Structure formats: structure tokens, C-alpha cells
């Protein structure tokens, strides 16, 4: 790659973020009457429902506050972030302190899930907003919620398990993975030392129990001591999750000078690209079986937007950290395939769901799972990473 290629790539990420992705959402997602964000839209921006995803009240508030803090301190970004922050605190918290998953337009509760992803995204939002707005109140909210999340996911948790533990005790990669990501964001804003302790524990758990050298993969679900369970769930690999985890680990290695953790992230990335990339049609499979057996989920061979966004980050970061051209080549391959198949040059943003051959499955641009997070985070992170490369800052 040349310096000109790097410069062009940097400008593409920045311009797509501010001229394509963010306008699609900001032109229509802010609820001026009740606050918060709508996320259910068709291709052209037609709103499909008014119920609100609690995940995205936190996720989009985090994205907007991060922009305000790191690149553009205008009041505009803080105002839009505050809309989600206030909606979260007024309407999305149950009486037990847990957060809902889905609420009506005016904040009446519809669904609550057994896991703590809503809480995790809220903690990220409070941290980023507290830092950007210099709000001690919101920084403390982030700290308090992070500590609650730690309790909810710890050994004394009273949250209901997915599988009857008296019959088959299992644990999921999703928990240590999201704790690493949330811990990094809370630490960035608050300098809370608890975050390092939690992150280190999660890295060790992943290394010990979820990474399988003999299978060349990271499993989504294992026994409580890392046992491989010979069932559909026990053999399941989610390449997108593994790739997202890989760049979380590489970023942690950069922040704290942990070369062994960098190697872990690069190993996971290598495994995941090898297992997850569709050699016939291109793109990343959604699920794979670690033994090459059929997956139970009917969408196993579909191509979803978010694994590709995470892979664009992970391959660029791996190239930045190693200088290995194989990662740059992977980055270009995934970037080009993604923009050819997911991007919508007419109305902006990305489609979310493709069939295996890359043809469109749905024209929908957003729902309670897809919204302004994975794509704008990728564009923002890669823009900033390439700025770093151009200015020759140390890894």
C-alpha cells in the first residue's frame, strides 16, 4: 500500500461517516416529541415502527458523544447524544435497576431480556457523554452501572440462565467479550481501575476456556471449565463475534503494551477469517460448526452487515500493529466486497441482510438490532486509525 492509498482510504471513511451514514439516521431518527431514537426504517427512510430499541438509545448516544469528545466539540453532537441519554434514564430502567430491551415510543416497557446488553450499552453512553460534556454525574452513572454489570455477570448473579445448569451447565463467549469492550469505554472516560481487573479476568477466561487450538477457532458456548460440548450450541462458531473480539484484544494490547494479548487477537482473527470467509461467493458466513457439520440456525450461511464492519476494523488494526501485508489485503478484500453488496448509494447507509450469494434479503435499513452503531463505529475507528498512520504515531 502507498501513502496515497492510505490517504484516500482515510478520507473515504471520514466522508462516508459524515456524508452518508450519519445523515441517514440524523435526518429521521431523533424523536423530537418524546426524546430518544427510532431505528426501524426501510431502504428510503420510511419508518416501519415507533417502538424503540434500548440497545440503540445507548449505542447511538455513545457514538454521538464520542464524536463530540474526540473530533467535533460542537453543541450539536452533545444535544443529539443527550436525547438518548435522557430517554434511557427516564424510561428504560426497571424498578429492580435492570434495563429493558424494547419500549414504546413514549417509553412504556415492552420487553426485558435475561442478559445485560442494554445495561452495557447504557454504561458506554454515560461514560462517553460524561467525558464529552464534562459531567461528573454521568461519569458516576457509568461507574455505578459498570459495577452492577459486573455483579450481574458474576458467580453470585441471580439472572436466569439460558440452559438448565443442573442438566448442562454452559457459559457464553458474549459475556467476557462485551465486558472487555464496555470496560475499555468506561476506563477511557473515568480511569476506573476496576476496568483493568475485569478486562484481565475476561481475557484469561477467553484464553483458557473459549480458544481451542486443536479446532482453530473460538467457540461461542462451552462448559463451565471450557469443555467442548458435542451439540449444535457447543460446536457453534460465530466468525463475526470472534473477529470483533479479536480487535478488542488488539486494542487492549495497544493501550497497555501487552504483546501476548496482541498475539491472541491476531490468532483469533486468522482463525476466524479462515473458517468464516465464503470462498465461493465472498463475504463472511454468520455461523459455522467447528467440526464442519451442519448448523441448526437457518440463517447460518447468510451475510449480515455487522461481521463485515467488524472485520474491516480488525484487519486494518492487525495491519497497523504488524505491518503484515496479508492483513492489508484482507482489509481491502472485505472492504470492497462489503461496499459492493451492502452499501446503498441511492439512499445511504448499508443494507443489513444478504443471502449467501450476496443478493438482497431485505430492503430494511434498521430494526431493534440494526441501527447506528457497527457501521459508524467502523468508519470512525478506521478514520482515526489511518490518521494515526499518516502522522506516524507509535503503535
Short mmCIF file of C-alpha atoms in Angstrom, two decimals:
data_model
loop_
_atom_site.label_atom_id
_atom_site.label_comp_id
_atom_site.label_asym_id
_atom_site.label_seq_id
_atom_site.Cartn_x
_atom_site.Cartn_y
_atom_site.Cartn_z
CA UNK A 1 0.00 0.00 0.00
CA UNK A 2 1.18 3.51 -0.72
CA UNK A 3 0.84 6.70 1.29
CA UNK A 4 -1.68 7.90 -1.30
CA UNK A 5 -3.79 4.75 -0.83
CA UNK A 6 -3.77 5.35 2.91
CA UNK A 7 -4.78 9.00 2.47
CA UNK A 8 -7.63 8.09 0.13
CA UNK A 9 -8.85 5.36 2.48
CA UNK A 10 -8.82 7.76 5.43
CA UNK A 11 -10.88 10.33 3.54
CA UNK A 12 -13.33 7.63 2.39
CA UNK A 13 -14.02 6.53 5.97
CA UNK A 14 -14.44 10.11 7.20
CA UNK A 15 -16.60 11.23 4.31
CA UNK A 16 -18.82 8.15 4.39
CA UNK A 17 -19.38 8.67 8.12
CA UNK A 18 -20.37 12.33 7.91
CA UNK A 19 -21.91 12.49 4.43
CA UNK A 20 -23.67 9.13 4.17
CA UNK A 21 -24.17 7.12 7.35
CA UNK A 22 -24.86 9.76 9.98
CA UNK A 23 -27.18 11.84 7.75
CA UNK A 24 -29.34 8.79 7.09
CA UNK A 25 -30.01 8.50 10.83
CA UNK A 26 -29.92 12.10 12.00
CA UNK A 27 -32.38 13.22 9.33
CA UNK A 28 -35.09 10.93 10.72
CA UNK A 29 -34.22 9.06 13.91
CA UNK A 30 -34.43 11.77 16.59
CA UNK A 31 -37.82 11.79 18.33
CA UNK A 32 -38.41 15.48 18.95
CA UNK A 33 -41.57 14.79 20.97
CA UNK A 34 -40.51 12.08 23.43
CA UNK A 35 -36.75 12.04 23.05
CA UNK A 36 -34.60 9.09 22.13
CA UNK A 37 -34.06 7.43 18.77
CA UNK A 38 -36.12 5.50 16.26
CA UNK A 39 -34.22 2.76 14.41
CA UNK A 40 -36.82 0.88 12.32
CA UNK A 41 -36.54 2.18 8.76
CA UNK A 42 -36.90 0.82 5.24
CA UNK A 43 -34.39 1.49 2.49
CA UNK A 44 -35.58 5.01 1.69
CA UNK A 45 -36.02 6.04 5.32
CA UNK A 46 -39.70 5.16 5.62
CA UNK A 47 -40.34 4.46 9.29
CA UNK A 48 -41.51 0.90 9.95
CA UNK A 49 -42.45 1.21 13.62
CA UNK A 50 -42.07 3.63 16.52
CA UNK A 51 -41.09 1.18 19.27
CA UNK A 52 -37.58 1.92 20.49
CA UNK A 53 -34.62 -0.39 20.95
CA UNK A 54 -32.99 0.25 24.32
CA UNK A 55 -29.69 -1.03 22.91
CA UNK A 56 -29.66 1.86 20.46
CA UNK A 57 -30.56 4.55 22.95
CA UNK A 58 -27.18 3.69 24.45
CA UNK A 59 -25.30 2.78 21.30
CA UNK A 60 -26.14 5.90 19.30
CA UNK A 61 -25.73 8.20 22.30
CA UNK A 62 -22.26 6.66 22.73
CA UNK A 63 -21.40 7.25 19.06
CA UNK A 64 -22.57 10.87 19.08
CA UNK A 65 -20.85 11.67 22.37
CA UNK A 66 -17.64 10.05 21.12
CA UNK A 67 -17.68 12.30 18.05
CA UNK A 68 -18.23 15.32 20.30
CA UNK A 69 -15.39 14.32 22.59
CA UNK A 70 -12.77 13.27 20.07
CA UNK A 71 -13.26 15.23 16.84
CA UNK A 72 -16.00 17.87 16.92
CA UNK A 73 -16.94 19.57 20.21
CA UNK A 74 -19.91 21.46 18.78
CA UNK A 75 -23.01 21.56 20.98
CA UNK A 76 -24.98 19.90 18.17
CA UNK A 77 -23.46 16.47 18.85
CA UNK A 78 -23.95 16.72 22.60
CA UNK A 79 -27.56 17.76 22.14
CA UNK A 80 -28.33 14.73 19.98
CA UNK A 81 -26.47 12.45 22.39
CA UNK A 82 -28.37 13.89 25.33
CA UNK A 83 -31.66 12.89 23.69
CA UNK A 84 -30.74 9.22 24.04
CA UNK A 85 -29.15 9.65 27.46
CA UNK A 86 -32.24 11.30 28.92
CA UNK A 87 -34.59 8.76 27.33
CA UNK A 88 -32.55 5.95 28.87
CA UNK A 89 -32.66 7.37 32.36
CA UNK A 90 -36.34 8.37 32.25
CA UNK A 91 -37.89 5.36 30.56
CA UNK A 92 -35.59 2.36 30.15
CA UNK A 93 -34.78 1.30 33.72
CA UNK A 94 -36.97 -1.21 35.56
CA UNK A 95 -37.72 -0.98 39.27
CA UNK A 96 -35.03 -3.59 40.02
CA UNK A 97 -32.36 -1.44 38.32
CA UNK A 98 -32.19 -3.64 35.23
CA UNK A 99 -32.75 -2.12 31.79
CA UNK A 100 -35.46 -3.04 29.31
CA UNK A 101 -34.81 -4.29 25.77
CA UNK A 102 -37.73 -2.71 23.90
CA UNK A 103 -40.08 0.13 24.85
CA UNK A 104 -42.86 2.05 23.13
CA UNK A 105 -42.28 5.43 21.56
CA UNK A 106 -43.16 7.17 24.82
CA UNK A 107 -41.13 4.76 26.93
CA UNK A 108 -43.60 2.16 28.18
CA UNK A 109 -41.84 -1.20 28.70
CA UNK A 110 -42.47 -3.97 26.18
CA UNK A 111 -39.64 -6.50 26.62
CA UNK A 112 -36.86 -7.25 29.05
CA UNK A 113 -34.14 -9.83 28.31
CA UNK A 114 -32.25 -12.10 30.68
CA UNK A 115 -28.84 -10.75 29.64
CA UNK A 116 -27.27 -7.35 30.31
CA UNK A 117 -26.50 -5.95 26.87
CA UNK A 118 -28.88 -3.00 27.35
CA UNK A 119 -27.00 -2.16 30.54
CA UNK A 120 -23.64 -2.46 28.79
CA UNK A 121 -24.55 -0.04 26.02
CA UNK A 122 -26.03 2.38 28.55
CA UNK A 123 -22.78 2.33 30.55
CA UNK A 124 -20.81 3.12 27.39
CA UNK A 125 -23.17 6.00 26.64
CA UNK A 126 -22.96 7.50 30.13
CA UNK A 127 -19.17 7.25 30.05
CA UNK A 128 -18.77 8.90 26.65
CA UNK A 129 -21.33 11.59 27.40
CA UNK A 130 -19.84 12.29 30.82
CA UNK A 131 -16.41 12.76 29.27
CA UNK A 132 -17.63 14.90 26.37
CA UNK A 133 -19.92 17.09 28.48
CA UNK A 134 -17.60 17.18 31.50
CA UNK A 135 -20.47 15.78 33.57
CA UNK A 136 -19.40 14.14 36.84
CA UNK A 137 -22.98 12.94 37.26
CA UNK A 138 -22.88 10.85 34.10
CA UNK A 139 -19.36 9.59 34.76
CA UNK A 140 -20.55 8.33 38.13
CA UNK A 141 -23.58 6.74 36.48
CA UNK A 142 -21.20 4.87 34.17
CA UNK A 143 -19.11 3.67 37.11
CA UNK A 144 -22.13 2.55 39.12
CA UNK A 145 -23.69 0.74 36.19
CA UNK A 146 -20.41 -0.95 35.26
CA UNK A 147 -20.15 -2.29 38.80
CA UNK A 148 -23.74 -3.51 38.63
CA UNK A 149 -22.98 -5.27 35.34
CA UNK A 150 -20.00 -6.91 36.99
CA UNK A 151 -22.32 -8.22 39.70
CA UNK A 152 -24.97 -9.35 37.22
CA UNK A 153 -22.39 -11.38 35.28
CA UNK A 154 -20.52 -12.71 38.31
CA UNK A 155 -20.81 -16.01 40.21
CA UNK A 156 -23.50 -14.63 42.55
CA UNK A 157 -25.74 -13.45 39.73
CA UNK A 158 -29.44 -14.17 40.05
CA UNK A 159 -30.12 -13.70 36.34
CA UNK A 160 -31.92 -16.71 34.83
CA UNK A 161 -29.65 -19.00 32.77
CA UNK A 162 -30.41 -19.87 29.16
CA UNK A 163 -29.83 -23.60 29.74
CA UNK A 164 -30.82 -25.53 32.87
CA UNK A 165 -27.47 -25.64 34.72
CA UNK A 166 -28.46 -28.70 36.73
CA UNK A 167 -28.63 -30.66 33.49
CA UNK A 168 -25.99 -28.95 31.33
CA UNK A 169 -24.02 -26.02 32.71
CA UNK A 170 -22.73 -23.77 29.92
CA UNK A 171 -21.34 -20.28 29.52
CA UNK A 172 -21.23 -17.94 26.54
CA UNK A 173 -18.41 -16.02 24.88
CA UNK A 174 -20.71 -12.99 24.66
CA UNK A 175 -20.27 -12.16 28.35
CA UNK A 176 -16.47 -11.81 28.62
CA UNK A 177 -16.33 -10.28 25.16
CA UNK A 178 -18.77 -7.45 25.87
CA UNK A 179 -17.23 -6.82 29.29
CA UNK A 180 -13.90 -6.14 27.58
CA UNK A 181 -15.49 -3.64 25.19
CA UNK A 182 -17.52 -1.88 27.88
CA UNK A 183 -14.59 -1.87 30.28
CA UNK A 184 -12.43 -0.13 27.69
CA UNK A 185 -15.01 2.62 27.16
CA UNK A 186 -15.68 3.19 30.86
CA UNK A 187 -11.95 3.25 31.61
CA UNK A 188 -11.31 5.76 28.82
CA UNK A 189 -13.73 8.21 30.42
CA UNK A 190 -13.36 7.54 34.14
CA UNK A 191 -9.91 5.93 34.60
CA UNK A 192 -11.64 3.39 36.86
CA UNK A 193 -9.06 0.78 37.82
CA UNK A 194 -11.77 -1.86 38.29
CA UNK A 195 -11.90 -1.96 34.50
CA UNK A 196 -8.39 -3.39 34.14
CA UNK A 197 -9.20 -6.11 36.65
CA UNK A 198 -12.38 -7.07 34.81
CA UNK A 199 -10.71 -6.96 31.39
CA UNK A 200 -7.77 -9.08 32.55
CA UNK A 201 -10.12 -11.67 34.04
CA UNK A 202 -12.11 -11.83 30.80
CA UNK A 203 -9.01 -12.18 28.63
CA UNK A 204 -7.77 -15.06 30.76
CA UNK A 205 -11.16 -16.77 30.66
CA UNK A 206 -11.29 -16.49 26.87
CA UNK A 207 -7.73 -17.77 26.50
CA UNK A 208 -8.31 -20.66 28.90
CA UNK A 209 -11.85 -21.76 28.07
CA UNK A 210 -13.05 -20.48 24.68
CA UNK A 211 -9.98 -20.56 22.44
CA UNK A 212 -9.47 -24.07 21.04
CA UNK A 213 -6.04 -24.57 19.48
CA UNK A 214 -6.94 -28.08 18.31
CA UNK A 215 -10.00 -26.76 16.46
CA UNK A 216 -8.51 -23.46 15.22
CA UNK A 217 -11.46 -21.43 16.46
CA UNK A 218 -13.14 -19.63 19.33
CA UNK A 219 -16.31 -21.38 20.46
CA UNK A 220 -19.46 -19.42 21.29
CA UNK A 221 -20.51 -21.74 24.12
CA UNK A 222 -18.52 -24.08 26.34
CA UNK A 223 -18.87 -25.96 29.61
CA UNK A 224 -18.09 -24.11 32.81
CA UNK A 225 -14.47 -25.31 32.68
CA UNK A 226 -14.12 -24.88 28.95
CA UNK A 227 -15.30 -28.33 27.97
CA UNK A 228 -16.35 -28.79 24.34
CA UNK A 229 -19.98 -29.91 24.34
CA UNK A 230 -20.95 -32.03 21.35
CA UNK A 231 -24.25 -30.33 20.50
CA UNK A 232 -25.33 -27.68 17.99
CA UNK A 233 -24.74 -24.94 20.58
CA UNK A 234 -21.49 -26.46 21.78
CA UNK A 235 -19.95 -26.67 18.30
CA UNK A 236 -21.11 -23.20 17.26
CA UNK A 237 -18.67 -20.59 15.94
CA UNK A 238 -19.78 -17.04 15.16
CA UNK A 239 -16.99 -15.59 12.97
CA UNK A 240 -18.28 -12.04 13.42
CA UNK A 241 -18.20 -12.26 17.21
CA UNK A 242 -14.73 -13.79 17.11
CA UNK A 243 -13.46 -11.05 14.80
CA UNK A 244 -14.96 -8.30 16.97
CA UNK A 245 -13.29 -9.92 19.98
CA UNK A 246 -10.00 -10.03 18.07
CA UNK A 247 -9.86 -6.27 17.63
CA UNK A 248 -10.96 -5.66 21.23
CA UNK A 249 -7.93 -7.71 22.28
CA UNK A 250 -5.58 -5.96 19.88
CA UNK A 251 -6.82 -2.58 21.06
CA UNK A 252 -6.26 -3.61 24.68
CA UNK A 253 -2.75 -4.68 23.75
CA UNK A 254 -2.11 -1.24 22.21
CA UNK A 255 -3.46 0.61 25.22
CA UNK A 256 -1.43 -1.31 27.80
CA UNK A 257 1.56 -2.67 25.85
CA UNK A 258 0.56 -6.34 26.13
CA UNK A 259 2.26 -8.22 23.27
CA UNK A 260 0.86 -11.59 24.34
CA UNK A 261 -2.67 -10.19 24.13
CA UNK A 262 -1.90 -8.75 20.69
CA UNK A 263 -0.85 -12.23 19.58
CA UNK A 264 -4.09 -13.68 20.93
CA UNK A 265 -6.12 -11.19 18.93
CA UNK A 266 -4.19 -11.86 15.74
CA UNK A 267 -4.52 -15.63 16.20
CA UNK A 268 -8.28 -15.33 16.66
CA UNK A 269 -8.52 -13.09 13.59
CA UNK A 270 -6.57 -15.58 11.47
CA UNK A 271 -8.73 -18.50 12.59
CA UNK A 272 -11.96 -16.57 12.04
CA UNK A 273 -11.12 -15.39 8.53
CA UNK A 274 -10.08 -18.90 7.52
CA UNK A 275 -13.23 -20.50 8.90
CA UNK A 276 -15.67 -17.68 8.21
CA UNK A 277 -14.88 -16.46 4.69
CA UNK A 278 -17.03 -17.89 1.91
CA UNK A 279 -14.53 -18.94 -0.77
CA UNK A 280 -17.25 -19.36 -3.38
CA UNK A 281 -19.37 -16.22 -3.05
CA UNK A 282 -17.28 -13.99 -0.81
CA UNK A 283 -18.41 -12.47 2.45
CA UNK A 284 -18.50 -13.90 5.96
CA UNK A 285 -20.82 -16.69 6.97
CA UNK A 286 -22.93 -15.91 10.02
CA UNK A 287 -22.41 -19.25 11.77
CA UNK A 288 -20.05 -22.18 11.31
CA UNK A 289 -19.77 -25.55 13.02
CA UNK A 290 -16.31 -26.21 14.45
CA UNK A 291 -16.34 -29.75 13.06
CA UNK A 292 -17.72 -28.82 9.66
CA UNK A 293 -21.15 -30.28 10.49
CA UNK A 294 -24.46 -28.57 9.65
CA UNK A 295 -25.55 -25.65 11.84
CA UNK A 296 -29.02 -25.61 13.36
CA UNK A 297 -29.78 -21.98 12.51
CA UNK A 298 -31.42 -21.48 9.12
CA UNK A 299 -29.56 -18.17 8.62
CA UNK A 300 -26.14 -19.78 9.12
CA UNK A 301 -24.94 -19.02 5.59
CA UNK A 302 -26.42 -15.52 5.28
CA UNK A 303 -24.23 -12.45 5.16
CA UNK A 304 -25.06 -9.86 7.84
CA UNK A 305 -23.68 -6.33 7.79
CA UNK A 306 -22.07 -6.20 11.21
CA UNK A 307 -19.47 -9.01 10.93
CA UNK A 308 -18.11 -7.26 7.85
CA UNK A 309 -17.88 -3.91 9.64
CA UNK A 310 -16.01 -5.60 12.49
CA UNK A 311 -13.70 -7.39 10.05
CA UNK A 312 -12.83 -4.11 8.32
CA UNK A 313 -11.70 -2.75 11.69
CA UNK A 314 -9.88 -5.89 12.78
CA UNK A 315 -7.87 -6.37 9.59
CA UNK A 316 -6.84 -2.71 9.45
CA UNK A 317 -5.76 -2.78 13.09
CA UNK A 318 -3.83 -6.02 12.60
CA UNK A 319 -2.03 -4.46 9.64
CA UNK A 320 -1.26 -1.35 11.70
CA UNK A 321 0.18 -3.43 14.53
CA UNK A 322 2.13 -5.97 12.49
CA UNK A 323 2.88 -4.34 9.14
CA UNK A 324 1.95 -7.67 7.54
CA UNK A 325 0.56 -7.11 4.05
CA UNK A 326 -1.74 -10.13 4.38
CA UNK A 327 -3.91 -8.07 6.73
CA UNK A 328 -4.00 -5.12 4.35
CA UNK A 329 -5.02 -7.47 1.55
CA UNK A 330 -7.76 -8.97 3.73
CA UNK A 331 -8.88 -5.46 4.66
CA UNK A 332 -9.19 -4.45 1.02
CA UNK A 333 -10.98 -7.68 0.10
CA UNK A 334 -13.57 -7.35 2.87
CA UNK A 335 -13.98 -3.60 2.33
CA UNK A 336 -14.54 -3.99 -1.40
CA UNK A 337 -16.98 -6.91 -1.01
CA UNK A 338 -18.92 -5.07 1.69
CA UNK A 339 -19.28 -1.83 -0.23
CA UNK A 340 -20.27 -3.69 -3.37
CA UNK A 341 -23.01 -5.68 -1.63
CA UNK A 342 -24.20 -3.81 1.50
CA UNK A 343 -23.84 -0.13 0.59
CA UNK A 344 -26.81 1.73 -0.87
CA UNK A 345 -25.52 4.65 -2.97
CA UNK A 346 -29.04 5.92 -3.68
CA UNK A 347 -30.39 6.34 -0.14
CA UNK A 348 -27.30 5.93 2.01
CA UNK A 349 -26.25 3.61 4.84
CA UNK A 350 -25.96 -0.18 4.40
CA UNK A 351 -28.46 -2.93 3.93
CA UNK A 352 -28.27 -5.41 6.77
CA UNK A 353 -29.15 -8.82 5.44
CA UNK A 354 -27.99 -10.68 2.34
CA UNK A 355 -28.41 -14.21 1.07
CA UNK A 356 -25.31 -16.35 0.78
CA UNK A 357 -24.70 -15.28 -2.83
CA UNK A 358 -24.76 -11.60 -1.85
CA UNK A 359 -28.23 -10.88 -3.16
CA UNK A 360 -30.51 -8.72 -1.05
CA UNK A 361 -32.69 -10.49 1.52
CA UNK A 362 -34.42 -7.38 2.88
CA UNK A 363 -34.51 -3.69 2.00
CA UNK A 364 -34.69 -2.79 5.68
CA UNK A 365 -32.03 -0.39 6.98
CA UNK A 366 -32.85 -0.67 10.67
CA UNK A 367 -34.73 -2.57 13.36
CA UNK A 368 -34.16 -3.31 17.06
CA UNK A 369 -30.81 -4.99 16.25
CA UNK A 370 -29.54 -2.95 13.31
CA UNK A 371 -29.05 0.76 13.78
CA UNK A 372 -26.36 3.44 14.01
CA UNK A 373 -23.57 1.52 15.72
CA UNK A 374 -21.45 -1.09 13.91
CA UNK A 375 -21.17 0.84 10.64
CA UNK A 376 -20.47 4.34 12.05
CA UNK A 377 -18.15 2.89 14.69
CA UNK A 378 -16.18 1.16 11.93
CA UNK A 379 -15.96 4.31 9.84
CA UNK A 380 -14.96 6.43 12.83
CA UNK A 381 -12.37 3.96 14.16
CA UNK A 382 -10.74 3.33 10.78
CA UNK A 383 -10.61 7.06 10.01
CA UNK A 384 -8.87 7.72 13.31
CA UNK A 385 -6.52 4.77 12.90
CA UNK A 386 -5.40 5.95 9.47
CA UNK A 387 -4.91 9.49 10.80
CA UNK A 388 -2.53 7.88 13.27
CA UNK A 389 -0.71 6.06 10.47
CA UNK A 390 -0.37 9.23 8.41
CA UNK A 391 1.09 11.12 11.35
CA UNK A 392 3.38 8.16 12.10
CA UNK A 393 2.34 7.82 15.71
CA UNK A 394 3.66 4.76 17.54
CA UNK A 395 1.52 1.64 17.67
#
